[in-house]
mmCIF file of C-alpha atoms in Angstrom:
data_model
loop_
_atom_site.group_PDB
_atom_site.id
_atom_site.type_symbol
_atom_site.label_atom_id
_atom_site.label_comp_id
_atom_site.label_asym_id
_atom_site.label_seq_id
_atom_site.Cartn_x
_atom_site.Cartn_y
_atom_site.Cartn_z
ATOM 1 C CA MET A 1 14.047 -35.522 23.728
ATOM 2 C CA ALA A 2 17.362 -35.467 22.317
ATOM 3 C CA GLU A 3 19.310 -36.482 24.825
ATOM 4 C CA LEU A 4 22.184 -38.865 24.886
ATOM 5 C CA ASP A 5 22.578 -41.632 27.591
ATOM 6 C CA THR A 6 25.406 -40.245 29.316
ATOM 7 C CA SER A 7 25.493 -42.710 32.193
ATOM 8 C CA SER A 8 28.619 -44.594 32.441
ATOM 9 C CA GLY A 9 27.750 -48.369 31.939
ATOM 10 C CA GLY A 10 26.858 -49.080 35.468
ATOM 11 C CA GLY A 11 30.231 -50.515 36.573
ATOM 12 C CA LYS A 12 29.496 -53.874 35.498
ATOM 13 C CA LYS A 13 33.212 -54.407 34.585
ATOM 14 C CA GLY A 14 34.555 -53.420 37.993
ATOM 15 C CA GLY A 15 38.250 -53.233 37.080
ATOM 16 C CA LYS A 16 38.605 -50.727 34.507
ATOM 17 C CA VAL A 17 38.601 -46.956 35.515
ATOM 18 C CA ARG A 18 36.386 -44.830 32.917
ATOM 19 C CA THR A 19 36.614 -41.139 32.369
ATOM 20 C CA LYS A 20 33.274 -40.012 32.995
ATOM 21 C CA LYS A 21 31.720 -38.393 30.222
ATOM 22 C CA ALA A 22 30.493 -34.906 30.302
ATOM 23 C CA SER A 23 26.981 -34.054 29.426
ATOM 24 C CA THR A 24 26.297 -33.263 26.001
ATOM 25 C CA ARG A 25 23.243 -31.131 26.816
ATOM 26 C CA VAL A 26 23.779 -27.331 25.990
ATOM 27 C CA ASP A 27 22.175 -24.831 27.490
ATOM 28 C CA LEU A 28 20.407 -22.803 24.517
ATOM 29 C CA THR A 29 18.570 -20.198 26.567
ATOM 30 C CA ALA A 30 21.429 -17.504 26.077
ATOM 31 C CA MET A 31 21.428 -18.238 22.146
ATOM 32 C CA VAL A 32 17.623 -18.116 21.935
ATOM 33 C CA ASP A 33 17.739 -14.692 23.940
ATOM 34 C CA LEU A 34 20.264 -13.654 21.306
ATOM 35 C CA ALA A 35 17.935 -14.629 18.167
ATOM 36 C CA PHE A 36 14.870 -13.306 19.325
ATOM 37 C CA LEU A 37 16.656 -9.811 20.024
ATOM 38 C CA LEU A 38 17.961 -9.952 16.370
ATOM 39 C CA ILE A 39 14.565 -11.049 15.287
ATOM 40 C CA THR A 40 12.906 -8.030 17.093
ATOM 41 C CA PHE A 41 15.608 -5.765 15.576
ATOM 42 C CA PHE A 42 14.775 -7.142 11.953
ATOM 43 C CA MET A 43 11.375 -6.908 12.205
ATOM 44 C CA LEU A 44 11.171 -3.286 13.386
ATOM 45 C CA THR A 45 13.917 -1.976 10.757
ATOM 46 C CA THR A 46 12.268 -3.561 7.821
ATOM 47 C CA THR A 47 9.463 -2.224 5.878
ATOM 48 C CA LEU A 48 6.528 -4.640 5.694
ATOM 49 C CA ALA A 49 3.934 -2.744 4.134
ATOM 50 C CA LYS A 50 5.656 -2.188 0.567
ATOM 51 C CA PRO A 51 4.537 0.991 -1.124
ATOM 52 C CA LYS A 52 2.483 0.688 -3.966
ATOM 53 C CA ALA A 53 2.717 2.348 -7.368
ATOM 54 C CA LEU A 54 -0.004 4.408 -9.288
ATOM 55 C CA ASP A 55 1.166 4.510 -12.993
ATOM 56 C CA VAL A 56 0.461 7.890 -14.488
ATOM 57 C CA PRO A 57 0.487 8.102 -18.204
ATOM 58 C CA MET A 58 0.945 11.748 -19.604
ATOM 59 C CA PRO A 59 0.116 12.720 -23.012
ATOM 60 C CA ASP A 60 3.190 13.324 -25.134
ATOM 61 C CA LYS A 61 4.036 17.225 -25.073
ATOM 62 C CA ASP A 62 5.485 17.936 -28.247
ATOM 63 C CA GLU A 63 5.921 21.487 -28.550
ATOM 64 C CA LYS A 64 6.514 21.540 -32.306
ATOM 65 C CA THR A 65 3.963 19.598 -33.620
ATOM 66 C CA ASN A 66 0.094 20.310 -32.586
ATOM 67 C CA ASP A 67 -1.576 17.304 -34.542
ATOM 68 C CA GLN A 68 -3.666 16.136 -31.646
ATOM 69 C CA LEU A 69 -7.425 15.873 -32.591
ATOM 70 C CA PRO A 70 -9.815 17.541 -30.943
ATOM 71 C CA VAL A 71 -12.249 15.624 -28.748
ATOM 72 C CA ALA A 72 -16.059 16.591 -28.925
ATOM 73 C CA ALA A 73 -17.043 18.814 -26.195
ATOM 74 C CA SER A 74 -20.176 16.498 -25.551
ATOM 75 C CA ARG A 75 -18.235 13.904 -24.077
ATOM 76 C CA SER A 76 -15.231 15.709 -22.248
ATOM 77 C CA MET A 77 -15.831 15.855 -18.646
ATOM 78 C CA THR A 78 -13.359 18.250 -16.608
ATOM 79 C CA LEU A 79 -12.625 17.811 -13.012
ATOM 80 C CA LEU A 80 -11.272 21.150 -11.328
ATOM 81 C CA LEU A 81 -9.207 20.185 -8.221
ATOM 82 C CA GLY A 82 -9.802 23.044 -5.853
ATOM 83 C CA ALA A 83 -8.990 23.888 -2.212
ATOM 84 C CA ASN A 84 -10.351 22.148 0.703
ATOM 85 C CA ASN A 85 -10.702 18.804 -0.865
ATOM 86 C CA LYS A 86 -13.370 19.815 -3.115
ATOM 87 C CA VAL A 87 -13.629 19.247 -6.816
ATOM 88 C CA GLU A 88 -15.980 20.763 -9.386
ATOM 89 C CA TRP A 89 -16.603 18.968 -12.549
ATOM 90 C CA PHE A 90 -18.840 20.109 -15.754
ATOM 91 C CA ILE A 91 -19.534 18.584 -18.970
ATOM 92 C CA GLY A 92 -18.286 20.314 -22.207
ATOM 93 C CA VAL A 93 -16.944 23.783 -22.292
ATOM 94 C CA PRO A 94 -16.576 25.961 -19.241
ATOM 95 C CA GLY A 95 -19.052 28.488 -18.762
ATOM 96 C CA GLU A 96 -21.686 26.565 -20.795
ATOM 97 C CA SER A 97 -22.920 24.126 -18.351
ATOM 98 C CA GLN A 98 -23.270 24.940 -14.425
ATOM 99 C CA PRO A 99 -20.231 23.111 -12.779
ATOM 100 C CA THR A 100 -21.097 20.676 -9.618
ATOM 101 C CA THR A 101 -19.116 20.874 -6.361
ATOM 102 C CA GLU A 102 -18.330 17.716 -4.687
ATOM 103 C CA GLY A 103 -16.012 15.869 -2.614
ATOM 104 C CA TYR A 104 -14.044 12.894 -3.413
ATOM 105 C CA GLY A 105 -15.075 9.353 -2.377
ATOM 106 C CA LYS A 106 -17.433 6.752 -3.032
ATOM 107 C CA ASP A 107 -20.607 9.144 -3.012
ATOM 108 C CA GLY A 108 -19.169 11.965 -4.645
ATOM 109 C CA LEU A 109 -16.594 11.767 -7.666
ATOM 110 C CA ARG A 110 -16.867 8.156 -8.201
ATOM 111 C CA LYS A 111 -20.853 8.074 -8.591
ATOM 112 C CA THR A 112 -20.591 10.847 -10.892
ATOM 113 C CA LEU A 113 -18.076 9.295 -12.973
ATOM 114 C CA LEU A 114 -19.949 6.249 -13.218
ATOM 115 C CA GLU A 115 -23.149 7.815 -14.127
ATOM 116 C CA LYS A 116 -21.583 10.287 -16.462
ATOM 117 C CA GLY A 117 -19.771 7.668 -18.322
ATOM 118 C CA ARG A 118 -22.727 5.660 -18.848
ATOM 119 C CA GLU A 119 -24.786 8.479 -19.904
ATOM 120 C CA ILE A 120 -22.054 9.678 -22.419
ATOM 121 C CA GLN A 121 -21.705 6.151 -23.620
ATOM 122 C CA GLN A 122 -25.149 5.912 -24.392
ATOM 123 C CA SER A 123 -25.969 9.144 -26.004
ATOM 124 C CA THR A 124 -22.842 9.556 -28.304
ATOM 125 C CA GLY A 125 -21.681 5.701 -28.519
ATOM 126 C CA LYS A 126 -17.921 6.673 -27.392
ATOM 127 C CA TYR A 127 -16.365 6.447 -24.126
ATOM 128 C CA MET A 128 -16.087 9.562 -22.144
ATOM 129 C CA VAL A 129 -12.739 11.443 -21.588
ATOM 130 C CA VAL A 130 -11.699 12.991 -18.608
ATOM 131 C CA LEU A 131 -9.621 16.106 -18.050
ATOM 132 C CA ILE A 132 -8.054 16.538 -14.639
ATOM 133 C CA LYS A 133 -7.243 20.368 -14.108
ATOM 134 C CA PRO A 134 -5.574 20.688 -10.705
ATOM 135 C CA SER A 135 -5.458 24.092 -9.441
ATOM 136 C CA ASP A 136 -2.815 25.809 -7.488
ATOM 137 C CA LYS A 137 -4.756 25.366 -4.157
ATOM 138 C CA SER A 138 -5.301 21.566 -4.291
ATOM 139 C CA THR A 139 -2.798 19.087 -2.836
ATOM 140 C CA TYR A 140 -0.917 16.403 -3.946
ATOM 141 C CA LYS A 141 -3.538 13.856 -2.284
ATOM 142 C CA ASN A 142 -6.429 15.472 -4.320
ATOM 143 C CA LEU A 143 -4.595 14.542 -7.439
ATOM 144 C CA VAL A 144 -3.991 10.982 -5.975
ATOM 145 C CA ASP A 145 -7.430 10.457 -4.985
ATOM 146 C CA ALA A 146 -8.793 11.676 -8.495
ATOM 147 C CA LEU A 147 -6.645 9.496 -10.257
ATOM 148 C CA ASP A 148 -7.767 6.468 -7.945
ATOM 149 C CA GLU A 149 -11.439 7.277 -8.724
ATOM 150 C CA ILE A 150 -10.723 7.169 -12.173
ATOM 151 C CA ARG A 151 -8.930 3.747 -12.110
ATOM 152 C CA ILE A 152 -11.679 2.415 -10.023
ATOM 153 C CA THR A 153 -14.574 3.611 -12.548
ATOM 154 C CA ALA A 154 -12.359 2.189 -15.351
ATOM 155 C CA VAL A 155 -12.456 5.658 -17.302
ATOM 156 C CA GLN A 156 -10.541 4.648 -20.560
ATOM 157 C CA SER A 157 -9.008 7.762 -21.431
ATOM 158 C CA TYR A 158 -7.812 10.863 -19.273
ATOM 159 C CA ALA A 159 -5.237 13.183 -18.920
ATOM 160 C CA ILE A 160 -3.592 15.777 -16.327
ATOM 161 C CA VAL A 161 -4.071 19.005 -17.977
ATOM 162 C CA ASP A 162 -2.981 22.645 -16.755
ATOM 163 C CA ILE A 163 -5.840 24.770 -15.526
ATOM 164 C CA THR A 164 -7.179 27.633 -17.712
ATOM 165 C CA GLU A 165 -8.274 31.210 -16.472
ATOM 166 C CA PRO A 166 -11.942 30.989 -16.974
ATOM 167 C CA GLU A 167 -11.922 27.647 -15.140
ATOM 168 C CA LEU A 168 -10.008 29.388 -12.377
ATOM 169 C CA GLY A 169 -12.810 31.891 -12.240
ATOM 170 C CA LEU A 170 -15.240 29.282 -11.789
ATOM 171 C CA LEU A 171 -13.346 27.732 -8.856
ATOM 172 C CA LYS A 172 -13.078 31.321 -7.278
ATOM 173 C CA ARG A 173 -16.803 32.164 -7.697
ATOM 174 C CA ASP A 174 -17.858 28.724 -5.961
ATOM 175 C CA GLY A 175 -15.524 29.467 -3.091
ATOM 176 C CA ASN A 176 -13.342 26.724 -3.945
ATOM 177 C CA TYR A 177 -9.893 28.493 -4.228
ATOM 178 C CA MET B 1 -0.701 -37.620 58.854
ATOM 179 C CA ALA B 2 2.289 -37.683 56.710
ATOM 180 C CA ARG B 3 2.183 -35.685 53.505
ATOM 181 C CA VAL B 4 2.525 -37.237 50.081
ATOM 182 C CA LYS B 5 5.709 -35.780 48.814
ATOM 183 C CA VAL B 6 5.277 -34.630 45.124
ATOM 184 C CA PRO B 7 8.462 -35.276 43.280
ATOM 185 C CA ARG B 8 9.989 -32.331 41.900
ATOM 186 C CA LYS B 9 10.511 -32.035 38.482
ATOM 187 C CA SER B 10 13.439 -30.825 36.714
ATOM 188 C CA THR B 11 13.126 -27.183 35.597
ATOM 189 C CA HIS B 12 15.381 -27.624 32.844
ATOM 190 C CA ILE B 13 13.543 -26.999 29.654
ATOM 191 C CA ASP B 14 14.968 -28.200 26.252
ATOM 192 C CA MET B 15 15.510 -25.264 24.080
ATOM 193 C CA THR B 16 16.563 -26.824 20.935
ATOM 194 C CA ALA B 17 13.249 -26.779 19.252
ATOM 195 C CA MET B 18 12.656 -22.840 20.108
ATOM 196 C CA CYS B 19 16.073 -22.225 18.849
ATOM 197 C CA ASP B 20 15.496 -23.670 15.727
ATOM 198 C CA VAL B 21 12.461 -21.731 15.223
ATOM 199 C CA ALA B 22 14.104 -18.420 16.212
ATOM 200 C CA PHE B 23 16.980 -18.838 13.945
ATOM 201 C CA LEU B 24 14.586 -19.725 10.994
ATOM 202 C CA LEU B 25 12.422 -16.481 11.496
ATOM 203 C CA LEU B 26 15.719 -14.698 11.732
ATOM 204 C CA THR B 27 17.138 -16.028 8.626
ATOM 205 C CA PHE B 28 13.694 -14.929 6.810
ATOM 206 C CA PHE B 29 13.904 -11.409 8.158
ATOM 207 C CA ILE B 30 17.613 -11.044 7.431
ATOM 208 C CA LEU B 31 16.895 -12.179 3.801
ATOM 209 C CA THR B 32 13.727 -10.389 3.214
ATOM 210 C CA ALA B 33 15.186 -7.198 5.027
ATOM 211 C CA LYS B 34 15.548 -3.892 3.034
ATOM 212 C CA PRO B 35 16.572 -1.100 5.073
ATOM 213 C CA ARG B 36 14.002 1.486 5.878
ATOM 214 C CA THR B 37 15.312 4.727 4.240
ATOM 215 C CA GLU B 38 14.676 7.723 6.436
ATOM 216 C CA ASP B 39 13.023 10.557 4.549
ATOM 217 C CA PRO B 40 14.658 13.910 5.009
ATOM 218 C CA VAL B 41 11.318 15.537 5.248
ATOM 219 C CA PRO B 42 8.535 14.237 6.895
ATOM 220 C CA VAL B 43 6.337 12.696 4.091
ATOM 221 C CA ASP B 44 2.701 11.230 4.780
ATOM 222 C CA VAL B 45 1.935 9.264 1.612
ATOM 223 C CA PRO B 46 -1.856 9.398 0.586
ATOM 224 C CA GLY B 47 -3.713 6.242 0.130
ATOM 225 C CA SER B 48 -5.294 4.553 -2.733
ATOM 226 C CA SER B 49 -6.760 1.429 -3.912
ATOM 227 C CA VAL B 50 -3.970 0.301 -6.232
ATOM 228 C CA GLU B 51 -2.294 -2.856 -5.202
ATOM 229 C CA ILE B 52 0.751 -3.061 -7.695
ATOM 230 C CA PRO B 53 4.102 -3.009 -5.470
ATOM 231 C CA ILE B 54 6.680 -1.040 -7.016
ATOM 232 C CA PRO B 55 9.688 -2.824 -8.399
ATOM 233 C CA ASP B 56 12.411 -3.726 -6.102
ATOM 234 C CA ASP B 57 15.266 -2.126 -8.161
ATOM 235 C CA ASN B 58 15.916 0.013 -10.984
ATOM 236 C CA THR B 59 13.890 2.830 -9.748
ATOM 237 C CA LEU B 60 14.426 6.558 -9.450
ATOM 238 C CA MET B 61 12.410 8.040 -6.661
ATOM 239 C CA LEU B 62 11.689 11.785 -6.133
ATOM 240 C CA THR B 63 10.502 12.701 -2.807
ATOM 241 C CA VAL B 64 8.452 15.783 -2.465
ATOM 242 C CA GLY B 65 7.465 17.713 0.858
ATOM 243 C CA ASN B 66 7.643 21.222 2.259
ATOM 244 C CA GLY B 67 8.201 22.431 -1.477
ATOM 245 C CA LYS B 68 11.436 20.471 -1.515
ATOM 246 C CA VAL B 69 12.598 17.719 -3.913
ATOM 247 C CA PHE B 70 15.083 15.133 -2.815
ATOM 248 C CA PHE B 71 16.353 12.834 -5.190
ATOM 249 C CA SER B 72 17.177 8.969 -4.703
ATOM 250 C CA VAL B 73 17.953 6.089 -7.205
ATOM 251 C CA ASP B 74 18.615 2.598 -6.667
ATOM 252 C CA GLY B 75 22.124 1.103 -6.951
ATOM 253 C CA SER B 76 25.227 2.304 -5.748
ATOM 254 C CA ASP B 77 26.605 1.798 -9.323
ATOM 255 C CA ILE B 78 24.288 3.935 -10.938
ATOM 256 C CA ARG B 79 24.458 6.593 -8.135
ATOM 257 C CA LYS B 80 28.273 6.736 -8.569
ATOM 258 C CA ALA B 81 27.928 6.924 -12.465
ATOM 259 C CA THR B 82 25.531 9.616 -12.158
ATOM 260 C CA LEU B 83 27.585 11.731 -9.695
ATOM 261 C CA GLU B 84 30.536 11.416 -12.292
ATOM 262 C CA GLN B 85 28.555 12.562 -15.203
ATOM 263 C CA MET B 86 26.975 15.303 -13.199
ATOM 264 C CA GLY B 87 30.343 16.302 -11.972
ATOM 265 C CA GLU B 88 31.471 16.584 -15.793
ATOM 266 C CA LYS B 89 28.518 18.811 -16.680
ATOM 267 C CA TYR B 90 28.606 21.165 -13.590
ATOM 268 C CA ASN B 91 32.473 21.204 -13.679
ATOM 269 C CA VAL B 92 33.080 20.083 -10.323
ATOM 270 C CA THR B 93 35.573 16.894 -9.565
ATOM 271 C CA PHE B 94 34.755 14.761 -6.792
ATOM 272 C CA THR B 95 37.509 12.826 -4.807
ATOM 273 C CA PRO B 96 37.128 8.980 -4.723
ATOM 274 C CA GLN B 97 36.284 9.577 -1.038
ATOM 275 C CA GLU B 98 33.271 11.859 -2.069
ATOM 276 C CA LYS B 99 32.331 9.365 -4.764
ATOM 277 C CA ALA B 100 32.017 6.480 -2.252
ATOM 278 C CA THR B 101 30.251 8.569 0.458
ATOM 279 C CA PHE B 102 27.847 9.449 -2.531
ATOM 280 C CA ALA B 103 27.397 6.091 -3.739
ATOM 281 C CA SER B 104 26.232 5.160 -0.111
ATOM 282 C CA LEU B 105 23.963 7.979 0.224
ATOM 283 C CA PRO B 106 20.182 6.858 -0.123
ATOM 284 C CA VAL B 107 18.582 10.033 -0.661
ATOM 285 C CA PHE B 108 19.842 13.441 -0.800
ATOM 286 C CA GLY B 109 18.742 17.086 -1.735
ATOM 287 C CA VAL B 110 21.360 19.726 -1.908
ATOM 288 C CA PRO B 111 22.116 22.068 -4.644
ATOM 289 C CA MET B 112 25.269 21.322 -6.499
ATOM 290 C CA ASN B 113 27.577 23.869 -5.360
ATOM 291 C CA GLN B 114 26.916 22.646 -1.558
ATOM 292 C CA LEU B 115 26.980 19.136 -2.509
ATOM 293 C CA GLN B 116 30.826 18.771 -1.724
ATOM 294 C CA SER B 117 30.444 20.172 1.744
ATOM 295 C CA PHE B 118 27.562 18.039 2.411
ATOM 296 C CA LEU B 119 29.554 14.780 1.356
ATOM 297 C CA LYS B 120 32.422 15.843 3.749
ATOM 298 C CA MET B 121 30.039 15.920 6.841
ATOM 299 C CA ASP B 122 29.995 12.644 8.841
ATOM 300 C CA VAL B 123 26.960 10.722 9.427
ATOM 301 C CA ASP B 124 25.397 12.569 12.351
ATOM 302 C CA GLN B 125 26.252 15.900 10.940
ATOM 303 C CA ARG B 126 24.470 15.000 7.625
ATOM 304 C CA LYS B 127 21.435 13.758 9.532
ATOM 305 C CA GLU B 128 21.030 17.008 11.489
ATOM 306 C CA TYR B 129 21.502 19.240 8.564
ATOM 307 C CA LYS B 130 18.432 20.592 6.831
ATOM 308 C CA GLN B 131 18.717 19.868 3.346
ATOM 309 C CA PRO B 132 17.331 22.713 1.107
ATOM 310 C CA GLY B 133 16.224 20.242 -1.499
ATOM 311 C CA ILE B 134 17.274 20.264 -5.303
ATOM 312 C CA PRO B 135 16.732 23.357 -7.152
ATOM 313 C CA LYS B 136 14.146 23.052 -9.729
ATOM 314 C CA ASP B 137 12.127 25.061 -12.192
ATOM 315 C CA THR B 138 10.171 24.384 -15.565
ATOM 316 C CA THR B 139 13.103 25.357 -18.045
ATOM 317 C CA ASN B 140 14.981 22.840 -19.637
ATOM 318 C CA ALA B 141 18.314 23.420 -17.899
ATOM 319 C CA ASN B 142 18.039 23.060 -13.962
ATOM 320 C CA GLU B 143 19.630 20.907 -11.556
ATOM 321 C CA LEU B 144 16.867 18.398 -10.907
ATOM 322 C CA SER B 145 16.136 17.752 -14.558
ATOM 323 C CA ASP B 146 20.017 17.220 -14.937
ATOM 324 C CA TRP B 147 20.062 14.826 -12.046
ATOM 325 C CA ILE B 148 17.002 12.777 -13.420
ATOM 326 C CA ARG B 149 18.534 12.919 -17.019
ATOM 327 C CA GLU B 150 21.999 11.973 -16.060
ATOM 328 C CA ALA B 151 20.651 9.145 -13.744
ATOM 329 C CA ARG B 152 18.566 7.758 -16.766
ATOM 330 C CA LYS B 153 21.826 7.806 -19.083
ATOM 331 C CA ALA B 154 24.049 5.839 -16.274
ATOM 332 C CA ASN B 155 21.042 3.443 -15.831
ATOM 333 C CA ALA B 156 20.702 2.870 -19.600
ATOM 334 C CA ALA B 157 24.449 2.514 -19.735
ATOM 335 C CA LEU B 158 24.965 0.046 -16.757
ATOM 336 C CA HIS B 159 21.660 -2.099 -16.936
ATOM 337 C CA SER B 160 20.356 -1.415 -20.492
ATOM 338 C CA LYS B 161 16.676 -1.264 -19.449
ATOM 339 C CA PRO B 162 14.666 1.856 -18.552
ATOM 340 C CA LEU B 163 14.530 3.493 -15.365
ATOM 341 C CA TYR B 164 11.019 3.564 -13.526
ATOM 342 C CA VAL B 165 10.375 6.941 -12.087
ATOM 343 C CA THR B 166 8.225 7.344 -8.995
ATOM 344 C CA ILE B 167 7.125 10.203 -7.268
ATOM 345 C CA LYS B 168 6.655 10.123 -3.470
ATOM 346 C CA GLY B 169 4.942 13.041 -2.426
ATOM 347 C CA ASP B 170 3.453 14.561 0.820
ATOM 348 C CA SER B 171 -0.369 14.369 1.054
ATOM 349 C CA LYS B 172 -0.488 18.194 2.101
ATOM 350 C CA GLU B 173 1.937 19.195 -0.547
ATOM 351 C CA GLU B 174 0.385 21.743 -2.757
ATOM 352 C CA TYR B 175 0.169 21.071 -6.428
ATOM 353 C CA PRO B 176 2.667 23.677 -8.050
ATOM 354 C CA THR B 177 5.710 21.631 -6.421
ATOM 355 C CA ILE B 178 4.251 18.366 -8.175
ATOM 356 C CA LYS B 179 3.468 20.170 -11.223
ATOM 357 C CA THR B 180 6.868 21.502 -11.656
ATOM 358 C CA VAL B 181 8.489 17.833 -11.245
ATOM 359 C CA ILE B 182 5.738 16.393 -13.573
ATOM 360 C CA THR B 183 6.693 19.175 -16.052
ATOM 361 C CA ILE B 184 10.338 18.186 -15.601
ATOM 362 C CA LEU B 185 9.567 14.749 -16.555
ATOM 363 C CA THR B 186 7.488 15.158 -19.432
ATOM 364 C CA LYS B 187 9.946 17.734 -20.928
ATOM 365 C CA GLN B 188 12.349 14.695 -21.153
ATOM 366 C CA LYS B 189 9.785 12.780 -22.863
ATOM 367 C CA ASN B 190 9.232 10.704 -19.733
ATOM 368 C CA ASN B 191 5.777 10.338 -20.116
ATOM 369 C CA LYS B 192 5.223 7.410 -17.807
ATOM 370 C CA PHE B 193 5.747 7.472 -14.255
ATOM 371 C CA ALA B 194 4.261 6.452 -10.942
ATOM 372 C CA LEU B 195 2.854 8.025 -7.923
ATOM 373 C CA ILE B 196 3.571 6.191 -4.752
ATOM 374 C CA THR B 197 0.813 5.711 -2.633
ATOM 375 C CA THR B 198 -0.025 3.206 0.341
ATOM 376 C CA VAL B 199 -3.049 0.987 0.660
ATOM 377 C CA ARG B 200 -6.041 2.755 1.919
ATOM 378 C CA ALA B 201 -7.744 1.905 4.919
ATOM 379 C CA ALA B 202 -10.701 -0.011 4.472
ATOM 380 C CA THR B 203 -12.939 2.547 6.466
ATOM 381 C CA LYS B 204 -11.967 5.956 5.388
ATOM 382 C CA LYS B 205 -14.436 8.973 6.006
#
């Protein structure tokens, strides 16, 4: 241990009077107490789990020009985000195919996205386009969940689009609005 | 019988090593510390599987909760410049005192006409005060849109790199509010932004 020999020489040279050296040992207990107090304070005030960012690219919304190419209905999948954490999806034009109601998560939306993506890839040779249409009853969490599933299933192109009247009708009919 | 006397050991413990460790940890925490900013409304951030952390600086964050939108941007210099530009736009002159208060304010959400009285409050009053949120709509000229535009301008002038716009929303927040914010952003041709999420717990549902 870090201790200095502070004992005076043992009094060999009898004549000289030596001033007795004070101990160099400092009691650090108080200092340690203080240090740990500060550590506790800083640990509690810092945010350890940093928030993560989910990047969202939006399509360029130019109100003047409308030169975007239409996407074939056969390879577009529409997700309607409804109330009560439910999502309805259909392929193609609304009204032509029967929409399916599902939940988010591993067995619901993710499975569908993977399956349909593969089917569309095989039948048309092109990737699937996903349109996310959140209704006014859906929550922010639903949007994040949907985007997350899209990211997990590596859908190449997707967009957040405003919901249309017939699609709202579909949601209402199935009790998801 | 005579008892064997156990020689008493000194109860003095050498604290040097412990002190070293404690201060090492303390230094670490001080250097990594970024004070937690209190949200003006309770915000429960939804989880996702993304693992890209948001950058430390150069971000604009829009906190959305209870249908209100709050504005925060990193860097006191940007905040000050933004306030000055907003003052010019809305014909409000801010005193240096108010500018200083605003520069130290991490997050706020009051309309322009209440901003001065909000800045005059002291810290405790401000904490108690229920902020109404920044007025917003989907037209081109609304306060939230102006705040974002001016902050982006100020950031471009001071740091010469684009501002990273993030939205921090409450899980339960209904979509219309988010939609308004997104519409405002896309109207400014800010087509790339980020939604703030936390790491989802491994077992969910």
